[in-house]
mmCIF file of C-alpha atoms in Angstrom:
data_model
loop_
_atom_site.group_PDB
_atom_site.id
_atom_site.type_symbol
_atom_site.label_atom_id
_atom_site.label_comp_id
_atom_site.label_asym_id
_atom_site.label_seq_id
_atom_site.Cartn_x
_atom_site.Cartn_y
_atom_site.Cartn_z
ATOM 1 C CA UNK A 1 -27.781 29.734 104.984
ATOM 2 C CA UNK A 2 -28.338 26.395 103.354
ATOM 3 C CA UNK A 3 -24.627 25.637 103.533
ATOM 4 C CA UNK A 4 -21.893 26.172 105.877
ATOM 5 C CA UNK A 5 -18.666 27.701 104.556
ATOM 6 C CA UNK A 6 -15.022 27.156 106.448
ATOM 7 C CA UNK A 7 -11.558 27.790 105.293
ATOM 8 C CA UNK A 8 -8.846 25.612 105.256
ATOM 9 C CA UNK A 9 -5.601 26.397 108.047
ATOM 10 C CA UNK A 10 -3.290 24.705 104.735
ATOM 11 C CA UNK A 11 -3.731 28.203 103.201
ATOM 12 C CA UNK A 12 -2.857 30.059 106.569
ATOM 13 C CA UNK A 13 0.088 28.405 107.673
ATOM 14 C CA UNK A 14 2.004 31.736 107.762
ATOM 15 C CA UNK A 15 -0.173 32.750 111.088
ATOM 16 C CA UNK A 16 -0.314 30.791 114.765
ATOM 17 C CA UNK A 17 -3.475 28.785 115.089
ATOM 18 C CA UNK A 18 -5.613 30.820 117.314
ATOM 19 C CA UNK A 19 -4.837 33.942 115.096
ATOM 20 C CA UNK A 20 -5.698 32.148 111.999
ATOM 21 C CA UNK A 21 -9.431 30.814 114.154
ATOM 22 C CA UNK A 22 -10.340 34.159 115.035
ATOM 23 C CA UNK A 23 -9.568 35.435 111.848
ATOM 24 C CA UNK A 24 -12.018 33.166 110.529
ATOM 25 C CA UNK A 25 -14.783 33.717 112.845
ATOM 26 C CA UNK A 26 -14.462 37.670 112.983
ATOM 27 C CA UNK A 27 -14.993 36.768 108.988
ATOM 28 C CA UNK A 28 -18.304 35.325 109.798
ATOM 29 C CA UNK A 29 -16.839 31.483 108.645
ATOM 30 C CA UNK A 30 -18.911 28.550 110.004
ATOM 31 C CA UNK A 31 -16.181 26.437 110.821
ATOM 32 C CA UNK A 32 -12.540 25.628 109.770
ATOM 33 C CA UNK A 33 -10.374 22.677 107.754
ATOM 34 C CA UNK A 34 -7.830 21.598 110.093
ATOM 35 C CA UNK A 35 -4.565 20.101 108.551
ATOM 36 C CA UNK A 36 -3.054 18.799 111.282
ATOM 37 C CA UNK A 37 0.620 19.584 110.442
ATOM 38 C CA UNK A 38 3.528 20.879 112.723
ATOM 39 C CA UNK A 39 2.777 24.303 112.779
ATOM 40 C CA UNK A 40 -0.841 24.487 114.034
ATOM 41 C CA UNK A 41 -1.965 21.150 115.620
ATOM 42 C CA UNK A 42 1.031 18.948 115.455
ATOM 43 C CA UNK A 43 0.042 15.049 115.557
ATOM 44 C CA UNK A 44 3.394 13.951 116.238
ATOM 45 C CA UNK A 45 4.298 16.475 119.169
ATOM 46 C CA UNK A 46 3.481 15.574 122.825
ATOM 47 C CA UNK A 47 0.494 15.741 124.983
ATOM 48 C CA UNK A 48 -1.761 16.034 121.548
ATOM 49 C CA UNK A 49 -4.632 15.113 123.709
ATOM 50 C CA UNK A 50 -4.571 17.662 125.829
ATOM 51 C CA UNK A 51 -3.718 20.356 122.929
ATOM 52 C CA UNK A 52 -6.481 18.671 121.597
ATOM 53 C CA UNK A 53 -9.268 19.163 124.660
ATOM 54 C CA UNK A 54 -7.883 22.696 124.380
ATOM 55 C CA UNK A 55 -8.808 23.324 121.205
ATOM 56 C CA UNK A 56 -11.956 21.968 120.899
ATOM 57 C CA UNK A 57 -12.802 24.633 123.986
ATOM 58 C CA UNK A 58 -11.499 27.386 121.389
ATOM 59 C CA UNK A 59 -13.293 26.183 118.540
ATOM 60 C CA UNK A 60 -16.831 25.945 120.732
ATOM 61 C CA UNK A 61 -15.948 29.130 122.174
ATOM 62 C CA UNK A 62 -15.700 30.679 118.664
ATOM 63 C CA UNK A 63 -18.570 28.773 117.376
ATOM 64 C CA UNK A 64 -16.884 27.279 114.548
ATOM 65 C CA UNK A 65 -17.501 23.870 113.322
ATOM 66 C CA UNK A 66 -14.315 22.003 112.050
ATOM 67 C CA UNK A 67 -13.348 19.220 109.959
ATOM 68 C CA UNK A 68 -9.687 17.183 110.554
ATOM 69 C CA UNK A 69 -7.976 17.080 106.810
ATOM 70 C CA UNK A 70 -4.701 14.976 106.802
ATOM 71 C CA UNK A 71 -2.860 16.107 103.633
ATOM 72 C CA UNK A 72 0.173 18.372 105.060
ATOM 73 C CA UNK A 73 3.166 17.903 103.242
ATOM 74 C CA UNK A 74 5.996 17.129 104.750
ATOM 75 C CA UNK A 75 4.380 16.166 108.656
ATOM 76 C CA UNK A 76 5.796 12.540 108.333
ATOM 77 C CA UNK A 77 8.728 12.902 106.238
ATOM 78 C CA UNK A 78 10.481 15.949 106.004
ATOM 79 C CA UNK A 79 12.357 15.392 102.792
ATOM 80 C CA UNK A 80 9.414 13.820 100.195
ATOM 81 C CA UNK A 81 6.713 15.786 99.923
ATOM 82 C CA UNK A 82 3.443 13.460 101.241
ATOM 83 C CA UNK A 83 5.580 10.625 102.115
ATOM 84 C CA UNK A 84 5.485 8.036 102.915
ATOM 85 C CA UNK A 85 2.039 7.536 101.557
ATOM 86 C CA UNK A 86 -0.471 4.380 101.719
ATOM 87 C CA UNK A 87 0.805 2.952 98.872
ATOM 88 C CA UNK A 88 4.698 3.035 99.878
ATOM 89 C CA UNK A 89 6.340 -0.147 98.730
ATOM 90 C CA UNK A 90 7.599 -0.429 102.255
ATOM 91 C CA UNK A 91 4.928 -1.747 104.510
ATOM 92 C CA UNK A 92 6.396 0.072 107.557
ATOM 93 C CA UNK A 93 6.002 2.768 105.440
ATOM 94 C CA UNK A 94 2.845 2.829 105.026
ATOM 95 C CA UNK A 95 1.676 1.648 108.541
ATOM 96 C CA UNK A 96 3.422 5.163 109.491
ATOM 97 C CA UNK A 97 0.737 6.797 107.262
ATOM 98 C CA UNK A 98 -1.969 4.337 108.950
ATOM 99 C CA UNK A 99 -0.855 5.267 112.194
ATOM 100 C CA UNK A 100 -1.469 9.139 111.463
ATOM 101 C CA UNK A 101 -4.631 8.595 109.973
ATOM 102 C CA UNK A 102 -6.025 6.555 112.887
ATOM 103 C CA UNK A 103 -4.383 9.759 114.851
ATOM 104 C CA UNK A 104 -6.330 11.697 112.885
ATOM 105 C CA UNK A 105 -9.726 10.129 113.847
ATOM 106 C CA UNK A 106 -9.118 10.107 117.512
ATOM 107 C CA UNK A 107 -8.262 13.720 117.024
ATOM 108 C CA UNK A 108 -11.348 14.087 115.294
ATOM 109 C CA UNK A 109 -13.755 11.986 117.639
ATOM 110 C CA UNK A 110 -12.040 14.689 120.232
ATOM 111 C CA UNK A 111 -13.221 17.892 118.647
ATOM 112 C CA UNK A 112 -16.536 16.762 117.726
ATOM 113 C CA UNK A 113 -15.094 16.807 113.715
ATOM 114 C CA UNK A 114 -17.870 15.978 110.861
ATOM 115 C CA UNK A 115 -14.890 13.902 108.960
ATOM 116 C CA UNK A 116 -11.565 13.195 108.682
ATOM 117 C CA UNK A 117 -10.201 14.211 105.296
ATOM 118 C CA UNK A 118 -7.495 11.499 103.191
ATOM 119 C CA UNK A 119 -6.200 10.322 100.047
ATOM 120 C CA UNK A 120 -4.504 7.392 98.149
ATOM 121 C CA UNK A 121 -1.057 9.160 97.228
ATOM 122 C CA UNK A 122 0.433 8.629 93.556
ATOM 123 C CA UNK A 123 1.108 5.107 92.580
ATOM 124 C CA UNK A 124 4.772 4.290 93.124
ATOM 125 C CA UNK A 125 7.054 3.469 90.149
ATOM 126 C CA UNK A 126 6.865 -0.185 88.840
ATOM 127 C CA UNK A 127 4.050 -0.729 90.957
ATOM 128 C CA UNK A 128 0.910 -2.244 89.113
ATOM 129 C CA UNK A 129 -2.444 -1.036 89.833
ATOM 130 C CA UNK A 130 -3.650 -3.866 91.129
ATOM 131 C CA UNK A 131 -0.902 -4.257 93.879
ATOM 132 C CA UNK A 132 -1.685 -0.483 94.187
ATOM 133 C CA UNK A 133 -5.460 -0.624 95.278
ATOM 134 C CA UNK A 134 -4.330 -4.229 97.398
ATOM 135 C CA UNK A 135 -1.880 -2.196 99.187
ATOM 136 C CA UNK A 136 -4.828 0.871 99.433
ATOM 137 C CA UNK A 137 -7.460 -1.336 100.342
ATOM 138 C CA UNK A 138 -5.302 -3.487 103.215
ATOM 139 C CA UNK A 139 -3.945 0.683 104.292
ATOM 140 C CA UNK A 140 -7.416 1.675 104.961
ATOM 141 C CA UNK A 141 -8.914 -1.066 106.994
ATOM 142 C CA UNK A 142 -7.179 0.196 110.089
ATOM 143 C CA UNK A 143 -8.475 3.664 109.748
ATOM 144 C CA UNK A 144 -11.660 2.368 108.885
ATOM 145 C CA UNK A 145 -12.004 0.402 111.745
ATOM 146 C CA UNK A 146 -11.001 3.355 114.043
ATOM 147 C CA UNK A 147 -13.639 5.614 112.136
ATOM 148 C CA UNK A 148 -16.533 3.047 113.012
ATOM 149 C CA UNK A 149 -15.597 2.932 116.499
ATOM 150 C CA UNK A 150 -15.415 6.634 116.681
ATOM 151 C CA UNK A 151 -18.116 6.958 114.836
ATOM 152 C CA UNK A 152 -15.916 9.684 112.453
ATOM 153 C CA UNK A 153 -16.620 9.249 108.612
ATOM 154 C CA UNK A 154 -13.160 8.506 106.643
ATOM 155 C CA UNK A 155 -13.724 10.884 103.695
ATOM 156 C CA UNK A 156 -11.372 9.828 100.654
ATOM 157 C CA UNK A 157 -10.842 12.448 98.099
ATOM 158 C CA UNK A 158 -9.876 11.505 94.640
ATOM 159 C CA UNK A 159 -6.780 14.250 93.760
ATOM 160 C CA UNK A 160 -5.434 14.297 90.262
ATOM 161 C CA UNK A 161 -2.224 12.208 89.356
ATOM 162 C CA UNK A 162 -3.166 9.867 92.528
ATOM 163 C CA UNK A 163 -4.062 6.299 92.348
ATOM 164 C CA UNK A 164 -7.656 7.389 93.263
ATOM 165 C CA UNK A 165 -8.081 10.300 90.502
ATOM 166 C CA UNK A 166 -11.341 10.155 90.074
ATOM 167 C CA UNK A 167 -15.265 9.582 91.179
ATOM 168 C CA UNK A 168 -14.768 6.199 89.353
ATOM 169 C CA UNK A 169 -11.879 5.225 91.512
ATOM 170 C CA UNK A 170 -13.812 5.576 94.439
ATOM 171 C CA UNK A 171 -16.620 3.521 93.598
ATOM 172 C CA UNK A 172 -13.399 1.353 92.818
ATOM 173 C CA UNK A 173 -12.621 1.112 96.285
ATOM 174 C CA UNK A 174 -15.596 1.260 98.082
ATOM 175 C CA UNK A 175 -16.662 -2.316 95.745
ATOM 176 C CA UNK A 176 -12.965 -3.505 96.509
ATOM 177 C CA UNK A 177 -13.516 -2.576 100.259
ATOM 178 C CA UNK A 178 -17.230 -4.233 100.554
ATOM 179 C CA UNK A 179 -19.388 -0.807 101.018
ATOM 180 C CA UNK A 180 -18.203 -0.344 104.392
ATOM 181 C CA UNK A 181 -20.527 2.574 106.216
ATOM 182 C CA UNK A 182 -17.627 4.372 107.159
ATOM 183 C CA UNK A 183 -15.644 5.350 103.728
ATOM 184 C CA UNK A 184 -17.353 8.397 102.355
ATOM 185 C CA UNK A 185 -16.193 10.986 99.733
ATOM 186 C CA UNK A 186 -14.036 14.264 100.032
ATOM 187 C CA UNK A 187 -15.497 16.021 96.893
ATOM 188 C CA UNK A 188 -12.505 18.766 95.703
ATOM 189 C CA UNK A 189 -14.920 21.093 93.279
ATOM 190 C CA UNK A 190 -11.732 22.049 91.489
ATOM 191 C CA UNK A 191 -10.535 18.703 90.751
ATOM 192 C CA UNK A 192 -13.986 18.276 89.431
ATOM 193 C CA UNK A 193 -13.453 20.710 86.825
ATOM 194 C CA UNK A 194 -9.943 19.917 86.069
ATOM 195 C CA UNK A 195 -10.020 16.180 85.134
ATOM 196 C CA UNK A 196 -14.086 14.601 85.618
ATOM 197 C CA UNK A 197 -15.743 14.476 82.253
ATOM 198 C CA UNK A 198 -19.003 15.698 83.787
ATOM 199 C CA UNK A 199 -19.405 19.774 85.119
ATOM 200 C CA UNK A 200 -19.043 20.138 88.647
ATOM 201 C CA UNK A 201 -22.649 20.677 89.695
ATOM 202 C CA UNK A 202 -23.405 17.703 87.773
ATOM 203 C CA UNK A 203 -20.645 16.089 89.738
ATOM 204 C CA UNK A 204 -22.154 16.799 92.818
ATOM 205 C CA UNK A 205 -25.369 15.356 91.936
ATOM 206 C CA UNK A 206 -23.128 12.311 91.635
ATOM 207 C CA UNK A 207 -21.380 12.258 94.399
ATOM 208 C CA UNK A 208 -24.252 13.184 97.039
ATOM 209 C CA UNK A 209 -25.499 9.781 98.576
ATOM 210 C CA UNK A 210 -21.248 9.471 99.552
ATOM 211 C CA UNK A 211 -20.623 13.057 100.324
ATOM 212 C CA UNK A 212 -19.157 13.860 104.064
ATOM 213 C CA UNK A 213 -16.760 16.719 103.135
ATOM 214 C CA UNK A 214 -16.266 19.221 100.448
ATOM 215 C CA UNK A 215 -13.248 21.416 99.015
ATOM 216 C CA UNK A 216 -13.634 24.300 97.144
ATOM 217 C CA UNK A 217 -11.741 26.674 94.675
ATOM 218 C CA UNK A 218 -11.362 28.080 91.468
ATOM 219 C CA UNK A 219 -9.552 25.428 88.478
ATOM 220 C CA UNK A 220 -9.416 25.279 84.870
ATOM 221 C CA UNK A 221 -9.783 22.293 82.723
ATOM 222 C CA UNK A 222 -7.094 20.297 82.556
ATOM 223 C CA UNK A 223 -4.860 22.398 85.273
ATOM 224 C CA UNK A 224 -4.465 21.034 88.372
ATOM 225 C CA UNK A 225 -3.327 24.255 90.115
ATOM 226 C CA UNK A 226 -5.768 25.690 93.108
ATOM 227 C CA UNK A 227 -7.223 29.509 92.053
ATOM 228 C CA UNK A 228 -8.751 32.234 93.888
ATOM 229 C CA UNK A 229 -12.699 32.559 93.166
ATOM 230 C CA UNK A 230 -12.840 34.552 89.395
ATOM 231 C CA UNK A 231 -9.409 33.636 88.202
ATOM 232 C CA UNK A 232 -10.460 30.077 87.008
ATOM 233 C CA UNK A 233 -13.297 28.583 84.616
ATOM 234 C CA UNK A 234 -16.216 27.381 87.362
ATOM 235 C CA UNK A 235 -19.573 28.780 87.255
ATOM 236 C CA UNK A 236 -20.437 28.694 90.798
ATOM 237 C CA UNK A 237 -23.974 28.947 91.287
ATOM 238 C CA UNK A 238 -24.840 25.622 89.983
ATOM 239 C CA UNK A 239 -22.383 23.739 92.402
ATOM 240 C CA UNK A 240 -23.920 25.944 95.043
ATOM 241 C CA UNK A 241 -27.274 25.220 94.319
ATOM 242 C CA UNK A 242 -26.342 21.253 93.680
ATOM 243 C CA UNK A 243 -24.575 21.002 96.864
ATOM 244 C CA UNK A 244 -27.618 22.648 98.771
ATOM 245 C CA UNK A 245 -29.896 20.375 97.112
ATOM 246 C CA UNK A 246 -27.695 17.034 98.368
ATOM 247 C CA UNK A 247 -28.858 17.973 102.093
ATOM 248 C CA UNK A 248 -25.335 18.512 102.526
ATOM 249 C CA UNK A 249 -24.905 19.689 106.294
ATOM 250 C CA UNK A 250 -20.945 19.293 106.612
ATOM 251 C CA UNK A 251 -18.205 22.307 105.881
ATOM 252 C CA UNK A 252 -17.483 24.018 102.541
ATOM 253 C CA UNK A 253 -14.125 24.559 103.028
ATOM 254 C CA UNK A 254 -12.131 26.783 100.550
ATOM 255 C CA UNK A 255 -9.163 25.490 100.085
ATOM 256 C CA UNK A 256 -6.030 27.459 98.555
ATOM 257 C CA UNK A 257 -2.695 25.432 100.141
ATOM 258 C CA UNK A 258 -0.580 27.558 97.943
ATOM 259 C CA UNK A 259 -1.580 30.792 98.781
ATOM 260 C CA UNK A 260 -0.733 31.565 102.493
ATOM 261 C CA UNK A 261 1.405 34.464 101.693
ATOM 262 C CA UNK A 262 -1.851 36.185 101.156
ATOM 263 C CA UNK A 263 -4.086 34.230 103.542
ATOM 264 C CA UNK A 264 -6.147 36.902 105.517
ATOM 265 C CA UNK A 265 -6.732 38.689 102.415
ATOM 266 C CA UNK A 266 -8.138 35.677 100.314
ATOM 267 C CA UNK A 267 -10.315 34.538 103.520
ATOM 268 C CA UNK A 268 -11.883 37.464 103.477
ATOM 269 C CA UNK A 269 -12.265 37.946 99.539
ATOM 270 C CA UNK A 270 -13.542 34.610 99.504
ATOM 271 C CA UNK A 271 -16.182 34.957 101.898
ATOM 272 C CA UNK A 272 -17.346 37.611 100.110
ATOM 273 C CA UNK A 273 -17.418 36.325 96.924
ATOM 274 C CA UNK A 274 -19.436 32.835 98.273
ATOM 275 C CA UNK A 275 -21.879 34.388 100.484
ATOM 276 C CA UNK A 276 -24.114 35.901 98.172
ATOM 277 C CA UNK A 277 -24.360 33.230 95.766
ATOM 278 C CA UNK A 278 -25.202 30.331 98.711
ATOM 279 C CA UNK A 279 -28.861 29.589 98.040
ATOM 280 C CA UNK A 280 -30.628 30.703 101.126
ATOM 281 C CA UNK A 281 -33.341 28.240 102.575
ATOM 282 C CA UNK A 282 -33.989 26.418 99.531
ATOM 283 C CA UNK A 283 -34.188 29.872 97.208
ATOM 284 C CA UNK A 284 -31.722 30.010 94.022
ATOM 285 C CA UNK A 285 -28.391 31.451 94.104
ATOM 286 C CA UNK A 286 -27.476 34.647 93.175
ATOM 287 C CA UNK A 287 -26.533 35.039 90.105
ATOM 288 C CA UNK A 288 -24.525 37.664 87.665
#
């Protein structure tokens, strides 16, 4: 297959890690999203490093590919959702946040991960935008730093109602930032279709020469709420066929946080429903 398809452990917090891996693997996944969040691979718990080394035996032994994503809810503070974020007012605040992220990386540089998945957080109240993107921009240089070392690209996504929203805002910050080779792009198809003025396949097109990790789900316009494949608006064979085109070689990971209730289910409905329409060695997609 011309693309390699994972699901993300965010929508299968309901079962323990290694059930959740197998699950994916018996489903014929190529690799996983791993939040790293207190009830799979907690950063904050002891001996992560050699939780870590254990791990990354499962994963090889299960032949699945994995990519670290950082955007668990509550894993630093357990009473504001994503807090504290890199743009608290409170600059220990947001060094806590730094400090996970460069976590995150080492974590990542451990398993063999293809990225390490962030984003900005929502701008805090009577902050302006420019102190916003200062306070983003100083935030990141840590992480990036880490990610150069480890060689472990740092891949932003831009999430709706966030201070980096869009494709726009992260050419804002990678100008603001100097270019650095590190900082690459989380693309989030559904966020595409919700809020970019440009269809997603187009926006893949767009995004390619930046592209180190990808999210995918169903989304209407306008809606930021994460859908099973069918119950949205996307047409998907286009963004298939534009993301084979990039090159793209990193994890498609479908990614439905809300939905864990129903995890194994969806995993396996969603499989199905991308398989067939993943362009094969350069052929077109399936199509209805």
């Amino acid at each position: 297959m011309s693309l390699r398809l994972g699901y993300g452990t965010n929508g299968l917090t309901d079962l323990r890690l290694d059930d959740a891996l197998l699950l994916l693997a018996d489903l014929g996944y190529d690799g996983v999203g791993l939040t790293l969040d207190h009830m799979h691979l907690d950063p904050l718990a002891p001996d992560l490093g050699t939780r870590t080394r254990r791990l990354a035996g499962r994963l090889a032994d299960l032949g699945l590919a994995v990519t670290v994503e950082t955007g668990a809810r509550y894993v630093l503070d357990p009473r504001h959702k994503h807090g504290p974020s890199l743009l608290d007012p409170d600059p220990d605040a947001r060094t806590a946040r730094t400090g996970l992220l460069v976590r995150a990386v080492q974590v990542a540089a451990d398993l063999g991960a293809h990225a390490v998945h962030c984003f900005s957080g929502t701008t805090p109240r009577g902050t302006s935008p420019d102190t916003a993107w200062r306070r983003l921009a100083s935030a990141l240089t840590p992480v990036l730093e880490a990610a150069a070392t480890a060689r472990v690209p740092l891949a932003i996504e831009p999430e709706p109602g966030h201070l980096l929203a869009t494709l726009d805002d992260f050419h804002h910050l990678r100008a603001r930032l100097g270019d650095p080779e590190p900082l690459g792009l989380t693309l989030d198809i559904g966020h595409c279709q919700c809020l970019e003025p440009a269809p997603p396949a187009d926006c893949v097109a767009q995004a390619a020469p930046w592209l180190r990790h990808v999210q995918i789900e169903d989304m209407r316009r306008g809606v930021h709420e994460h859908l099973p494949f069918g119950d949205g608006e996307i047409d998907f064979p286009p963004v298939l066929e534009a993301l084979a085109a990039t090159g793209y070689r990193g994890l498609t990971v479908v990614e439905l946080p809300r939905h864990s209730h129903a995890g194994p289910e969806l995993a396996r409905r969603s499989i199905e429903f991308l398989r067939p329409r993943v362009p094969a060695n350069g052929a077109p997609a399936w199509r209805s």
